[in-house]
Amino acid sequence: MNYKFSLKLLFILGVSVLMARDEVSRISGFLTDFDTGEPIMYANIVLIDTQIGTASDNAGYYVLTNIQPNSYTLKVMMMGYESIEKKVILNPNDDIRFDFELNTTVIQSDEITVSAERQRFQNKVEVSRINLSIRDIKSAPAFAETDLFRTLQLLPGVSSSSDFSSSLVVRGGSPDENLIYLDGIEVYNPYHLGGVFSTFNAEAISDAEFLIGGFPAQYGNRISSVLNITTKEGNSKKGLLFKKQGFGKYWDVSNVQGDVSILSSKILAEGPIKNGSWMWSIRRTYLDQVAKMYYWAKDEPMNWKYYFWDSQGKLTYDISPKSRLTFSSFYGRDAIGFKIGESTEVDFNWDWGNITNSLQWRYVPNSKFLSTLSISNTNYEFDLNVMATVQDSVDESFQVNNVIFNEINDWTLKEKLDWFISSKHTVTAGFELKKLQMDFKQNINDLVLFNQSQSPDIFSAFIQDKWHPTSRLMIQPGIRISKYSLHEDLYYEPRIGFKYLINEDLALKGAYGSYKQFLFTVNDEDEILNIVDFWQPILENNSAKSLQQFILGFEQWVGKNWYMSLEGFYKPYDNTLTLNPNNNPSLDNDDYIEGEGTAYGFEILLKKNSGPLTGWIGYSYLNTEQRYDFNSDGKIKEESGEIYSPKYDQPNGVNVVFNYKYNDKNSFGFTLSNSSGKPYTPTVGYTYTENSPGSFIVSTDNPYSNLVEIKGPRNSARYPNYFRIDLSWKRNIKPFGIDGKFKFQVINITNNFNTFLYSWDLENDKVTAVGMFPILPTFGVEFDL
């Protein structure tokens, strides 16, 4: 079915391109901020007294096509910037480039956001799309410091597994189903402190586009969502140290800003270089340094360590007005270590992190084509080493060394070509080649328990057309074709989206897509806290994860400042994977079992974009189900625990996020989260057994002295509803003439007890609930030099 539909869609794409007529004249160019050189996204560019107009993209690029020879007035408009008008005389077949630098005005930056949102509303076909600016990210109260992923979890359709995890659960899908890009580089496990924080510095982010479903053919190898993070390019205009004198012609600093919280300190610097700009940020926790001083004062040894650090950098260089090179880099690392025990001494060392680097070449030969070619390398590494020194009955010691190692080394070559055929057709095509080295090993001393090393390749090609049959209707058909080296099949992924503007403030939208995924993480339904992900390729004996998405909804602007979205979705999983509870250790091909599933629901988002009060209210309904034939009897039965709601199922969720600017110095933030409890497998009783859990040693004195739990049906119970209110206060300060901001935040101000898990004391027949974050006040200071 998908194969035939793919051929039909490919035929439609080809016909639409061939029918596109040549235009008479064209105008194109880039829009940048006069003071900083940063691109201006989603500005209006129009020819006055005509119906010809467009909007700049996230690189500030615009193209006007189908212009008849004549005299015109070209106008560039963006809230927060002074408008620019330019007289233009066009001759037949002219292809003219005009780059503009826009000066800011006294209009507030939140009105810039409103203007950008209106342009996205009118020009973007992607249906389940949410864009967050740095203002949106920083407006919500946060634990210790601003975090992009925590803000995303407050959107309808997005949740977390607990307070201790910043991983994204999108419309019931597992976190490994999300494609996360940082400046076009794929990042596999972007979390610190076992998942409590994401690794991205919010101050370095320019824009975050989140596609929670129905994403187009240019994105692949994930089936649920796409998060596309764009970092700042850096201020290419002002130089503070050398003021473009002498060495300052080649390198200078224009701005330095920092943030100090109870968790970490971070600093961001930016400035111009010759024909370009640079930006660099670094963050490090200082918990270990504070602890060192504490133990030094007590004159006691410090038997543990924990720290994390991350760094983001970007360098742009304009070879010519048509050609630009961009180098992006990200480094992040966590390290944990401690020693415990006396007679049995355990030395625990664990570190993990990402290193990513990419080089991108953007080439604009003329107004018809925009080429973006990139090569990138991502290395994710997890290394756990537990050394136990044990003394036996005759006081002789021996060591047991347990090592777990997981690594992904990903080299990716990508090309994306935008072909601006006419005002009715913009065709985007490209390819992606991934060469992967994936290792997963576990050893105990010289005994190899698990050793898997794979080098799969993934080659994908795509084409899509943004088609405007009329001024009110936008259709985006596309297809992605993938070849995964461990499988013989050629995978077809047809996709189509549409948006119909019923009037200037109301739009009907919808999408269908087929999605495949070839890499995944081990997903254990009984795992309460997932500290880190173990990435693995889907091997020859298992099929790719496969999902279809059906989406239909409305978008509505209410007045000038309010935006509302209503979407319903249905997601049938044609194939998914989970751990096989009945696997045979002697076999290599039955670690996982294939199954099916469904997820459906709807979401409502009401967002206020400007004024003293900004923020959003969101509600989501979700129903998910998974089906596996665990006992391989050919029948899937609910009473056998083979039909169940996965641990990410959350029927109802409400989030309220608002920020109120009281005056020029003070602002207040408010967040309310209320949702259904997540499912879990209950303990319904206990019994005696001859073995300790996980042990093969039988006690000869009392062989039936060990208690073990008797579990009920899988995920048949739910934790109590989750409820949390967070508050924040920010005040502008100016100590020693330095612009700054004092931040005070209180997490869970009502001190509501939200259940994380139940601990079962079988011997005393007692159950204890373990909670998540209690009331937690935090504070910090920002500064801007």
PDB file of N, CA, C and O in Angstrom, residues 143-146 192 197 201 258-267 282-287 308-310 743 779-781:
ATOM      1  N   PHE A 143      13.685  24.989  37.625  1.00  0.00           N
ATOM      2  CA  PHE A 143      14.459  24.479  38.750  1.00  0.00           C
ATOM      3  C   PHE A 143      15.918  24.859  38.539  1.00  0.00           C
ATOM      4  O   PHE A 143      16.585  24.323  37.659  1.00  0.00           O
ATOM      5  N   ALA A 144      16.419  25.792  39.315  1.00  0.00           N
ATOM      6  CA  ALA A 144      17.806  26.262  39.304  1.00  0.00           C
ATOM      7  C   ALA A 144      18.104  27.164  38.120  1.00  0.00           C
ATOM      8  O   ALA A 144      18.638  28.251  38.282  1.00  0.00           O
ATOM      9  N   GLU A 145      17.774  26.744  36.883  1.00  0.00           N
ATOM     10  CA  GLU A 145      18.071  27.578  35.732  1.00  0.00           C
ATOM     11  C   GLU A 145      17.179  27.206  34.561  1.00  0.00           C
ATOM     12  O   GLU A 145      16.546  26.148  34.550  1.00  0.00           O
ATOM     13  N   THR A 146      17.123  28.138  33.585  1.00  0.00           N
ATOM     14  CA  THR A 146      16.283  27.953  32.405  1.00  0.00           C
ATOM     15  C   THR A 146      16.694  26.706  31.632  1.00  0.00           C
ATOM     16  O   THR A 146      17.873  26.444  31.441  1.00  0.00           O
ATOM     17  N   HIS A 192      21.938  16.067  31.362  1.00  0.00           N
ATOM     18  CA  HIS A 192      22.872  16.095  32.480  1.00  0.00           C
ATOM     19  C   HIS A 192      22.190  15.515  33.720  1.00  0.00           C
ATOM     20  O   HIS A 192      20.963  15.437  33.799  1.00  0.00           O
ATOM     21  N   PHE A 197      18.514  17.608  33.754  1.00  0.00           N
ATOM     22  CA  PHE A 197      18.663  18.815  32.956  1.00  0.00           C
ATOM     23  C   PHE A 197      19.093  18.448  31.535  1.00  0.00           C
ATOM     24  O   PHE A 197      19.808  17.468  31.319  1.00  0.00           O
ATOM     25  N   ASN A 201      22.512  25.305  26.501  1.00  0.00           N
ATOM     26  CA  ASN A 201      22.481  26.598  27.165  1.00  0.00           C
ATOM     27  C   ASN A 201      21.411  27.457  26.497  1.00  0.00           C
ATOM     28  O   ASN A 201      21.521  27.805  25.321  1.00  0.00           O
ATOM     29  N   GLY A 258      26.483  36.322  31.469  1.00  0.00           N
ATOM     30  CA  GLY A 258      26.644  35.138  32.299  1.00  0.00           C
ATOM     31  C   GLY A 258      25.447  34.900  33.181  1.00  0.00           C
ATOM     32  O   GLY A 258      24.514  35.698  33.254  1.00  0.00           O
ATOM     33  N   ASP A 259      25.473  33.768  33.863  1.00  0.00           N
ATOM     34  CA  ASP A 259      24.376  33.347  34.733  1.00  0.00           C
ATOM     35  C   ASP A 259      24.969  32.493  35.841  1.00  0.00           C
ATOM     36  O   ASP A 259      25.710  31.539  35.564  1.00  0.00           O
ATOM     37  N   VAL A 260      24.655  32.854  37.081  1.00  0.00           N
ATOM     38  CA  VAL A 260      25.119  32.094  38.241  1.00  0.00           C
ATOM     39  C   VAL A 260      23.895  31.627  39.015  1.00  0.00           C
ATOM     40  O   VAL A 260      23.063  32.438  39.417  1.00  0.00           O
ATOM     41  N   SER A 261      23.760  30.311  39.206  1.00  0.00           N
ATOM     42  CA  SER A 261      22.650  29.749  39.961  1.00  0.00           C
ATOM     43  C   SER A 261      23.211  28.812  41.015  1.00  0.00           C
ATOM     44  O   SER A 261      24.418  28.609  41.111  1.00  0.00           O
ATOM     45  N   ILE A 262      22.325  28.217  41.811  1.00  0.00           N
ATOM     46  CA  ILE A 262      22.790  27.286  42.839  1.00  0.00           C
ATOM     47  C   ILE A 262      23.278  25.981  42.233  1.00  0.00           C
ATOM     48  O   ILE A 262      23.909  25.184  42.915  1.00  0.00           O
ATOM     49  N   LEU A 263      22.987  25.773  40.941  1.00  0.00           N
ATOM     50  CA  LEU A 263      23.410  24.545  40.272  1.00  0.00           C
ATOM     51  C   LEU A 263      24.737  24.719  39.556  1.00  0.00           C
ATOM     52  O   LEU A 263      25.630  23.874  39.663  1.00  0.00           O
ATOM     53  N   SER A 264      24.877  25.807  38.781  1.00  0.00           N
ATOM     54  CA  SER A 264      26.033  25.945  37.904  1.00  0.00           C
ATOM     55  C   SER A 264      26.269  27.407  37.576  1.00  0.00           C
ATOM     56  O   SER A 264      25.463  28.283  37.911  1.00  0.00           O
ATOM     57  N   SER A 265      27.357  27.644  36.894  1.00  0.00           N
ATOM     58  CA  SER A 265      27.660  28.954  36.326  1.00  0.00           C
ATOM     59  C   SER A 265      27.864  28.781  34.831  1.00  0.00           C
ATOM     60  O   SER A 265      28.384  27.767  34.370  1.00  0.00           O
ATOM     61  N   LYS A 266      27.435  29.791  34.074  1.00  0.00           N
ATOM     62  CA  LYS A 266      27.626  29.725  32.627  1.00  0.00           C
ATOM     63  C   LYS A 266      27.937  31.119  32.112  1.00  0.00           C
ATOM     64  O   LYS A 266      27.558  32.128  32.708  1.00  0.00           O
ATOM     65  N   ILE A 267      28.638  31.140  31.001  1.00  0.00           N
ATOM     66  CA  ILE A 267      29.040  32.400  30.389  1.00  0.00           C
ATOM     67  C   ILE A 267      28.940  32.257  28.883  1.00  0.00           C
ATOM     68  O   ILE A 267      29.184  31.181  28.325  1.00  0.00           O
ATOM     69  N   ILE A 282      29.882  28.367  27.672  1.00  0.00           N
ATOM     70  CA  ILE A 282      30.338  27.234  28.481  1.00  0.00           C
ATOM     71  C   ILE A 282      29.589  27.246  29.802  1.00  0.00           C
ATOM     72  O   ILE A 282      29.237  28.312  30.327  1.00  0.00           O
ATOM     73  N   ARG A 283      29.326  26.073  30.332  1.00  0.00           N
ATOM     74  CA  ARG A 283      28.619  25.937  31.600  1.00  0.00           C
ATOM     75  C   ARG A 283      29.253  24.793  32.388  1.00  0.00           C
ATOM     76  O   ARG A 283      29.656  23.781  31.833  1.00  0.00           O
ATOM     77  N   ARG A 284      29.350  25.000  33.697  1.00  0.00           N
ATOM     78  CA  ARG A 284      29.876  23.944  34.568  1.00  0.00           C
ATOM     79  C   ARG A 284      29.198  24.016  35.929  1.00  0.00           C
ATOM     80  O   ARG A 284      28.984  25.100  36.473  1.00  0.00           O
ATOM     81  N   THR A 285      28.866  22.847  36.449  1.00  0.00           N
ATOM     82  CA  THR A 285      28.377  22.794  37.812  1.00  0.00           C
ATOM     83  C   THR A 285      29.550  22.901  38.773  1.00  0.00           C
ATOM     84  O   THR A 285      30.679  22.530  38.447  1.00  0.00           O
ATOM     85  N   TYR A 286      29.295  23.438  39.955  1.00  0.00           N
ATOM     86  CA  TYR A 286      30.368  23.558  40.938  1.00  0.00           C
ATOM     87  C   TYR A 286      30.013  22.839  42.241  1.00  0.00           C
ATOM     88  O   TYR A 286      30.551  23.151  43.310  1.00  0.00           O
ATOM     89  N   LEU A 287      29.115  21.848  42.152  1.00  0.00           N
ATOM     90  CA  LEU A 287      28.766  21.083  43.345  1.00  0.00           C
ATOM     91  C   LEU A 287      29.992  20.392  43.937  1.00  0.00           C
ATOM     92  O   LEU A 287      30.166  20.329  45.162  1.00  0.00           O
ATOM     93  N   PHE A 308      29.296  18.195  35.884  1.00  0.00           N
ATOM     94  CA  PHE A 308      29.031  18.185  34.456  1.00  0.00           C
ATOM     95  C   PHE A 308      29.494  19.503  33.870  1.00  0.00           C
ATOM     96  O   PHE A 308      29.620  20.512  34.556  1.00  0.00           O
ATOM     97  N   TRP A 309      29.756  19.484  32.586  1.00  0.00           N
ATOM     98  CA  TRP A 309      30.082  20.701  31.869  1.00  0.00           C
ATOM     99  C   TRP A 309      29.620  20.551  30.432  1.00  0.00           C
ATOM    100  O   TRP A 309      29.450  19.444  29.919  1.00  0.00           O
ATOM    101  N   ASP A 310      29.363  21.653  29.779  1.00  0.00           N
ATOM    102  CA  ASP A 310      29.045  21.633  28.362  1.00  0.00           C
ATOM    103  C   ASP A 310      29.500  22.934  27.729  1.00  0.00           C
ATOM    104  O   ASP A 310      29.672  23.953  28.402  1.00  0.00           O
ATOM    105  N   LYS A 743      17.108  36.459  40.043  1.00  0.00           N
ATOM    106  CA  LYS A 743      16.027  35.508  39.825  1.00  0.00           C
ATOM    107  C   LYS A 743      15.783  34.702  41.105  1.00  0.00           C
ATOM    108  O   LYS A 743      16.721  34.164  41.686  1.00  0.00           O
ATOM    109  N   PHE A 779      17.640  30.330  43.507  1.00  0.00           N
ATOM    110  CA  PHE A 779      17.883  31.704  43.087  1.00  0.00           C
ATOM    111  C   PHE A 779      19.124  31.741  42.202  1.00  0.00           C
ATOM    112  O   PHE A 779      19.920  30.798  42.150  1.00  0.00           O
ATOM    113  N   GLY A 780      19.277  32.845  41.494  1.00  0.00           N
ATOM    114  CA  GLY A 780      20.424  33.019  40.605  1.00  0.00           C
ATOM    115  C   GLY A 780      20.531  34.457  40.139  1.00  0.00           C
ATOM    116  O   GLY A 780      19.640  35.286  40.380  1.00  0.00           O
ATOM    117  N   VAL A 781      21.620  34.753  39.442  1.00  0.00           N
ATOM    118  CA  VAL A 781      21.886  36.099  38.951  1.00  0.00           C
ATOM    119  C   VAL A 781      22.384  36.015  37.517  1.00  0.00           C
ATOM    120  O   VAL A 781      23.252  35.190  37.203  1.00  0.00           O
TER     121      VAL A 781
END
